Amino acid sequence: MTHPSTYRPPRRARRPGAPVAALALAVALAACAPASAAAQEAAAAATHSARAPQLSVSATAYRDVPQDRITVTLYAERESPQPATGQAQVSELLGPVLARLKSRSDLEVQTSGYRTDPVWQQSRIVAWRTRGALEVSAAPSEAFNQLIGELASRLNVESVAYSLSREARLAVEHELIAEAVRAFRAKADTGAKALGFRGYAVREVSIGGSGPIRPEPVPKMMMARAAEAAPVPLPAAEGKTTVSVMVSGTVALEP
């Protein structure tokens, strides 16, 4: 009697590396879990900060400092029937003065304009007016005032202006930055507590200076040249100018 045959599928061989791969995957997942949690917390904090009430704050620190530069504009002007005559006369007046000023290392000198214009009368040209100017700058001193007084016996003084040098302004601004930041933090803290919040977190901050302040000229009438007059020192008082630094920005209020 023949027994029916029974089919038995072969057993699959177990891969020796399977437990190791599973273990590695488990370790990797466990290692990623804290990082993912930290990332989620950081994202939640950023979202909360973005949704927190915002407060705009600005504070200014300033200081009055002596102006350390003086600029004087000297000019010569002549009228003549022909342009060349007046130009020659103006050049004869300005030339020696320019050479004298350029020979000194403590002065900054530059030409400040040279022009010849027609003089009209009853719709016709009756003469030509030539004008040339020099601009000289230096640190305020009695010696400089005496020099300008001597030059004013030959030339006219158009204007006298005082200003603060770039180097002096930057030095003062650097000192004021810390004061302005402290004032900014004090305002932010006071504002946050006045509004019922525990504190604040700085979001954005910008720092800016006051920028250059235009020199203030002395009126022309004080500088008019008197003919045949003895040299008189320039009457001068430099005064002070204000340098300021402003800190402005936005803070997030913390409950």
C-alpha positions as a printed NumPy array, in Angstrom:
array([[  0.   ,   0.   ,   0.   ],
       [  1.406,   3.217,  -1.032],
       [  1.169,   6.188,   1.409],
       [  0.369,   9.592,  -0.077],
       [  3.384,  11.896,  -0.113],
       [  3.34 ,  14.92 ,   2.214],
       [  5.012,  18.2  ,   1.091],
       [  6.836,  20.144,   3.732],
       [  8.25 ,  23.602,   2.768],
       [ 11.877,  24.1  ,   3.677],
       [ 12.623,  26.166,   6.718],
       [ 13.951,  29.64 ,   5.978],
       [ 17.416,  30.254,   7.219],
       [ 17.635,  32.933,   9.877],
       [ 20.002,  35.732,   8.896],
       [ 22.639,  36.1  ,  11.551],
       [ 22.733,  39.893,  11.142],
       [ 19.02 ,  40.557,  11.713],
       [ 19.14 ,  40.994,  15.501],
       [ 22.134,  43.333,  15.145],
       [ 20.323,  45.527,  12.587],
       [ 17.234,  45.722,  14.759],
       [ 19.322,  46.665,  17.752],
       [ 21.113,  49.402,  15.778],
       [ 17.792,  50.797,  14.614],
       [ 16.486,  50.908,  18.171],
       [ 19.628,  52.686,  19.396],
       [ 19.366,  55.239,  16.565],
       [ 15.744,  55.973,  17.362],
       [ 16.564,  56.369,  21.044],
       [ 19.392,  58.772,  20.211],
       [ 17.173,  60.872,  17.96 ],
       [ 14.428,  61.191,  20.53 ],
       [ 16.18 ,  63.73 ,  22.812],
       [ 17.304,  65.81 ,  19.817],
       [ 13.791,  65.879,  18.422],
       [ 12.422,  66.9  ,  21.798],
       [ 14.992,  69.679,  22.097],
       [ 14.166,  70.891,  18.598],
       [ 10.478,  70.873,  19.413],
       [ 11.075,  72.844,  22.592],
       [ 13.202,  75.391,  20.715],
       [ 10.541,  75.741,  18.034],
       [  7.855,  76.174,  20.683],
       [  9.927,  78.838,  22.431],
       [ 10.491,  80.664,  19.155],
       [  6.79 ,  80.537,  18.378],
       [  5.941,  81.847,  21.814],
       [  8.479,  84.643,  21.476],
       [  7.091,  85.578,  18.084],
       [  3.561,  85.722,  19.488],
       [  4.579,  87.604,  22.642],
       [  3.597,  91.278,  22.911],
       [  6.209,  93.601,  21.392],
       [  7.439,  96.863,  22.914],
       [  9.369,  99.484,  20.941],
       [ 12.033, 101.269,  22.991],
       [ 14.472, 104.066,  22.25 ],
       [ 17.006, 105.824,  24.446],
       [ 19.553, 108.591,  23.855],
       [ 22.802, 109.521,  25.555],
       [ 24.364, 112.911,  24.792],
       [ 27.261, 115.092,  25.809],
       [ 28.265, 118.714,  25.173],
       [ 31.864, 118.91 ,  23.951],
       [ 34.054, 121.874,  22.904],
       [ 34.356, 122.391,  19.157],
       [ 37.948, 121.751,  18.145],
       [ 38.038, 123.16 ,  14.58 ],
       [ 37.684, 126.683,  13.208],
       [ 37.253, 127.449,   9.501],
       [ 37.657, 130.941,   8.066],
       [ 36.836, 131.966,   4.488],
       [ 38.886, 134.864,   3.102],
       [ 38.199, 136.502,  -0.243],
       [ 39.39 , 139.222,  -2.602],
       [ 37.136, 141.06 ,  -5.054],
       [ 37.906, 143.582,  -7.782],
       [ 36.016, 145.323, -10.599],
       [ 37.681, 146.316, -13.835],
       [ 36.737, 147.329, -17.403],
       [ 38.254, 144.097, -18.75 ],
       [ 38.129, 140.635, -17.14 ],
       [ 41.888, 140.057, -17.334],
       [ 42.67 , 143.156, -15.302],
       [ 40.482, 142.163, -12.383],
       [ 41.68 , 138.569, -12.505],
       [ 45.289, 139.699, -12.296],
       [ 44.523, 141.951,  -9.319],
       [ 42.718, 139.174,  -7.442],
       [ 45.518, 136.71 ,  -8.141],
       [ 48.098, 139.212,  -6.852],
       [ 46.168, 139.468,  -3.601],
       [ 45.47 , 135.764,  -3.096],
       [ 48.801, 134.361,  -4.287],
       [ 51.066, 135.49 ,  -1.418],
       [ 48.412, 134.648,   1.19 ],
       [ 47.947, 131.151,  -0.228],
       [ 51.7  , 130.543,  -0.278],
       [ 52.029, 131.68 ,   3.333],
       [ 49.186, 129.466,   4.543],
       [ 50.395, 126.386,   2.625],
       [ 53.836, 126.688,   4.22 ],
       [ 52.376, 125.888,   7.647],
       [ 51.737, 122.263,   8.578],
       [ 49.174, 123.13 ,  11.269],
       [ 46.73 , 124.605,   8.749],
       [ 44.396, 123.088,   6.16 ],
       [ 44.   , 125.339,   3.119],
       [ 41.93 , 125.094,  -0.039],
       [ 40.524, 127.427,  -2.651],
       [ 36.849, 128.095,  -2.132],
       [ 35.763, 129.577,  -5.433],
       [ 37.066, 131.785,  -8.232],
       [ 34.76 , 133.486, -10.708],
       [ 34.358, 136.482, -12.985],
       [ 30.885, 137.93 , -13.609],
       [ 29.689, 140.823, -15.75 ],
       [ 28.37 , 143.977, -14.116],
       [ 25.215, 145.104, -15.888],
       [ 23.812, 148.6  , -16.1  ],
       [ 20.877, 149.555, -18.312],
       [ 21.027, 146.252, -20.181],
       [ 24.693, 146.504, -21.018],
       [ 27.941, 145.322, -19.474],
       [ 29.815, 148.195, -17.864],
       [ 32.489, 146.246, -15.953],
       [ 33.661, 142.826, -14.795],
       [ 33.739, 141.646, -11.19 ],
       [ 36.275, 138.981, -10.213],
       [ 36.124, 137.19 ,  -6.89 ],
       [ 38.427, 134.543,  -5.433],
       [ 38.251, 132.908,  -2.01 ],
       [ 40.427, 130.782,   0.283],
       [ 39.284, 128.528,   3.105],
       [ 41.638, 127.871,   6.005],
       [ 40.999, 125.517,   8.953],
       [ 42.906, 124.895,  12.18 ],
       [ 42.525, 124.202,  15.861],
       [ 41.257, 127.291,  17.725],
       [ 44.113, 129.275,  19.263],
       [ 45.237, 132.818,  19.931],
       [ 47.978, 132.405,  17.328],
       [ 45.392, 131.495,  14.677],
       [ 43.235, 134.476,  15.639],
       [ 46.272, 136.736,  15.305],
       [ 47.058, 135.282,  11.873],
       [ 43.539, 135.882,  10.589],
       [ 43.694, 139.424,  11.935],
       [ 46.845, 140.066,   9.907],
       [ 45.37 , 138.549,   6.744],
       [ 42.179, 140.569,   7.167],
       [ 44.198, 143.724,   6.548],
       [ 44.625, 142.54 ,   2.924],
       [ 41.596, 140.339,   2.325],
       [ 37.967, 140.315,   3.404],
       [ 36.721, 137.757,   5.912],
       [ 33.512, 136.247,   4.583],
       [ 32.689, 133.828,   7.384],
       [ 33.987, 132.105,  10.493],
       [ 32.609, 128.685,  11.418],
       [ 33.284, 126.274,  14.273],
       [ 32.87 , 122.515,  14.136],
       [ 33.868, 119.253,  15.768],
       [ 36.481, 117.111,  14.028],
       [ 35.575, 113.603,  12.903],
       [ 38.132, 112.042,  15.238],
       [ 36.783, 113.869,  18.278],
       [ 33.183, 113.019,  17.386],
       [ 33.903, 109.306,  16.964],
       [ 35.782, 109.173,  20.274],
       [ 32.828, 110.717,  22.121],
       [ 30.307, 108.481,  20.333],
       [ 32.207, 105.353,  21.401],
       [ 31.999, 106.495,  25.02 ],
       [ 28.282, 107.217,  24.724],
       [ 27.301, 103.813,  23.313],
       [ 27.515, 102.103,  26.711],
       [ 25.46 , 104.876,  28.334],
       [ 22.79 , 104.644,  25.635],
       [ 22.561, 100.835,  25.963],
       [ 22.14 , 101.107,  29.747],
       [ 19.387, 103.662,  29.244],
       [ 17.722, 101.354,  26.677],
       [ 17.707,  98.419,  29.117],
       [ 16.391, 100.586,  31.944],
       [ 13.529, 101.85 ,  29.754],
       [ 12.687,  98.336,  28.571],
       [ 12.647,  96.981,  32.135],
       [ 10.523,  99.852,  33.431],
       [  8.087,  99.576,  30.535],
       [  7.709,  95.808,  30.886],
       [  6.975,  95.974,  34.607],
       [  4.624,  98.928,  34.198],
       [  2.613,  96.836,  31.74 ],
       [  2.431,  93.916,  34.166],
       [  5.095,  91.642,  32.665],
       [  7.893,  89.889,  34.5  ],
       [ 10.658,  90.901,  32.107],
       [ 11.641,  91.171,  28.473],
       [ 13.834,  89.634,  25.787],
       [ 15.642,  91.82 ,  23.263],
       [ 14.545,  91.118,  19.687],
       [ 16.082,  93.867,  17.534],
       [ 18.457,  96.741,  18.332],
       [ 20.024,  99.507,  16.245],
       [ 22.622, 102.077,  17.301],
       [ 22.975, 105.432,  15.57 ],
       [ 24.939, 108.628,  16.087],
       [ 23.765, 112.204,  15.844],
       [ 25.564, 112.811,  12.53 ],
       [ 27.534, 115.91 ,  11.594],
       [ 26.315, 119.252,  12.789],
       [ 26.774, 122.113,  10.365],
       [ 29.28 , 124.758,  11.474],
       [ 27.73 , 127.98 ,  12.707],
       [ 29.142, 130.983,  10.84 ],
       [ 29.823, 134.32 ,  12.473],
       [ 27.827, 137.098,  10.749],
       [ 29.683, 138.929,   7.992],
       [ 29.136, 142.34 ,   9.57 ],
       [ 31.466, 141.361,  12.426],
       [ 34.257, 140.482,   9.989],
       [ 34.235, 143.495,   7.661],
       [ 37.726, 144.71 ,   6.7  ],
       [ 38.491, 148.328,   7.454],
       [ 40.782, 150.1  ,   4.987],
       [ 44.132, 151.268,   6.336],
       [ 43.355, 149.656,   9.714],
       [ 46.012, 148.04 ,  11.908],
       [ 45.807, 144.255,  12.206],
       [ 43.352, 143.195,  14.9  ],
       [ 43.136, 139.601,  16.181],
       [ 40.039, 137.713,  15.196],
       [ 37.454, 137.851,  18.01 ],
       [ 36.552, 134.217,  18.543],
       [ 34.839, 131.883,  20.991],
       [ 34.463, 128.293,  19.85 ],
       [ 31.652, 127.243,  22.198],
       [ 30.334, 123.676,  22.387],
       [ 28.349, 121.264,  20.282],
       [ 26.185, 118.308,  21.279],
       [ 27.113, 114.726,  20.37 ],
       [ 24.456, 112.077,  20.871],
       [ 24.   , 108.329,  20.391],
       [ 20.554, 106.735,  20.113],
       [ 19.75 , 103.081,  20.735],
       [ 16.364, 101.879,  19.48 ],
       [ 14.811,  98.482,  19.05 ],
       [ 12.085,  96.016,  19.936],
       [ 11.738,  93.724,  22.953],
       [  9.381,  90.79 ,  23.558],
       [  7.529,  91.013,  26.841],
       [  7.725,  87.936,  29.064],
       [  4.787,  87.026,  31.394]])
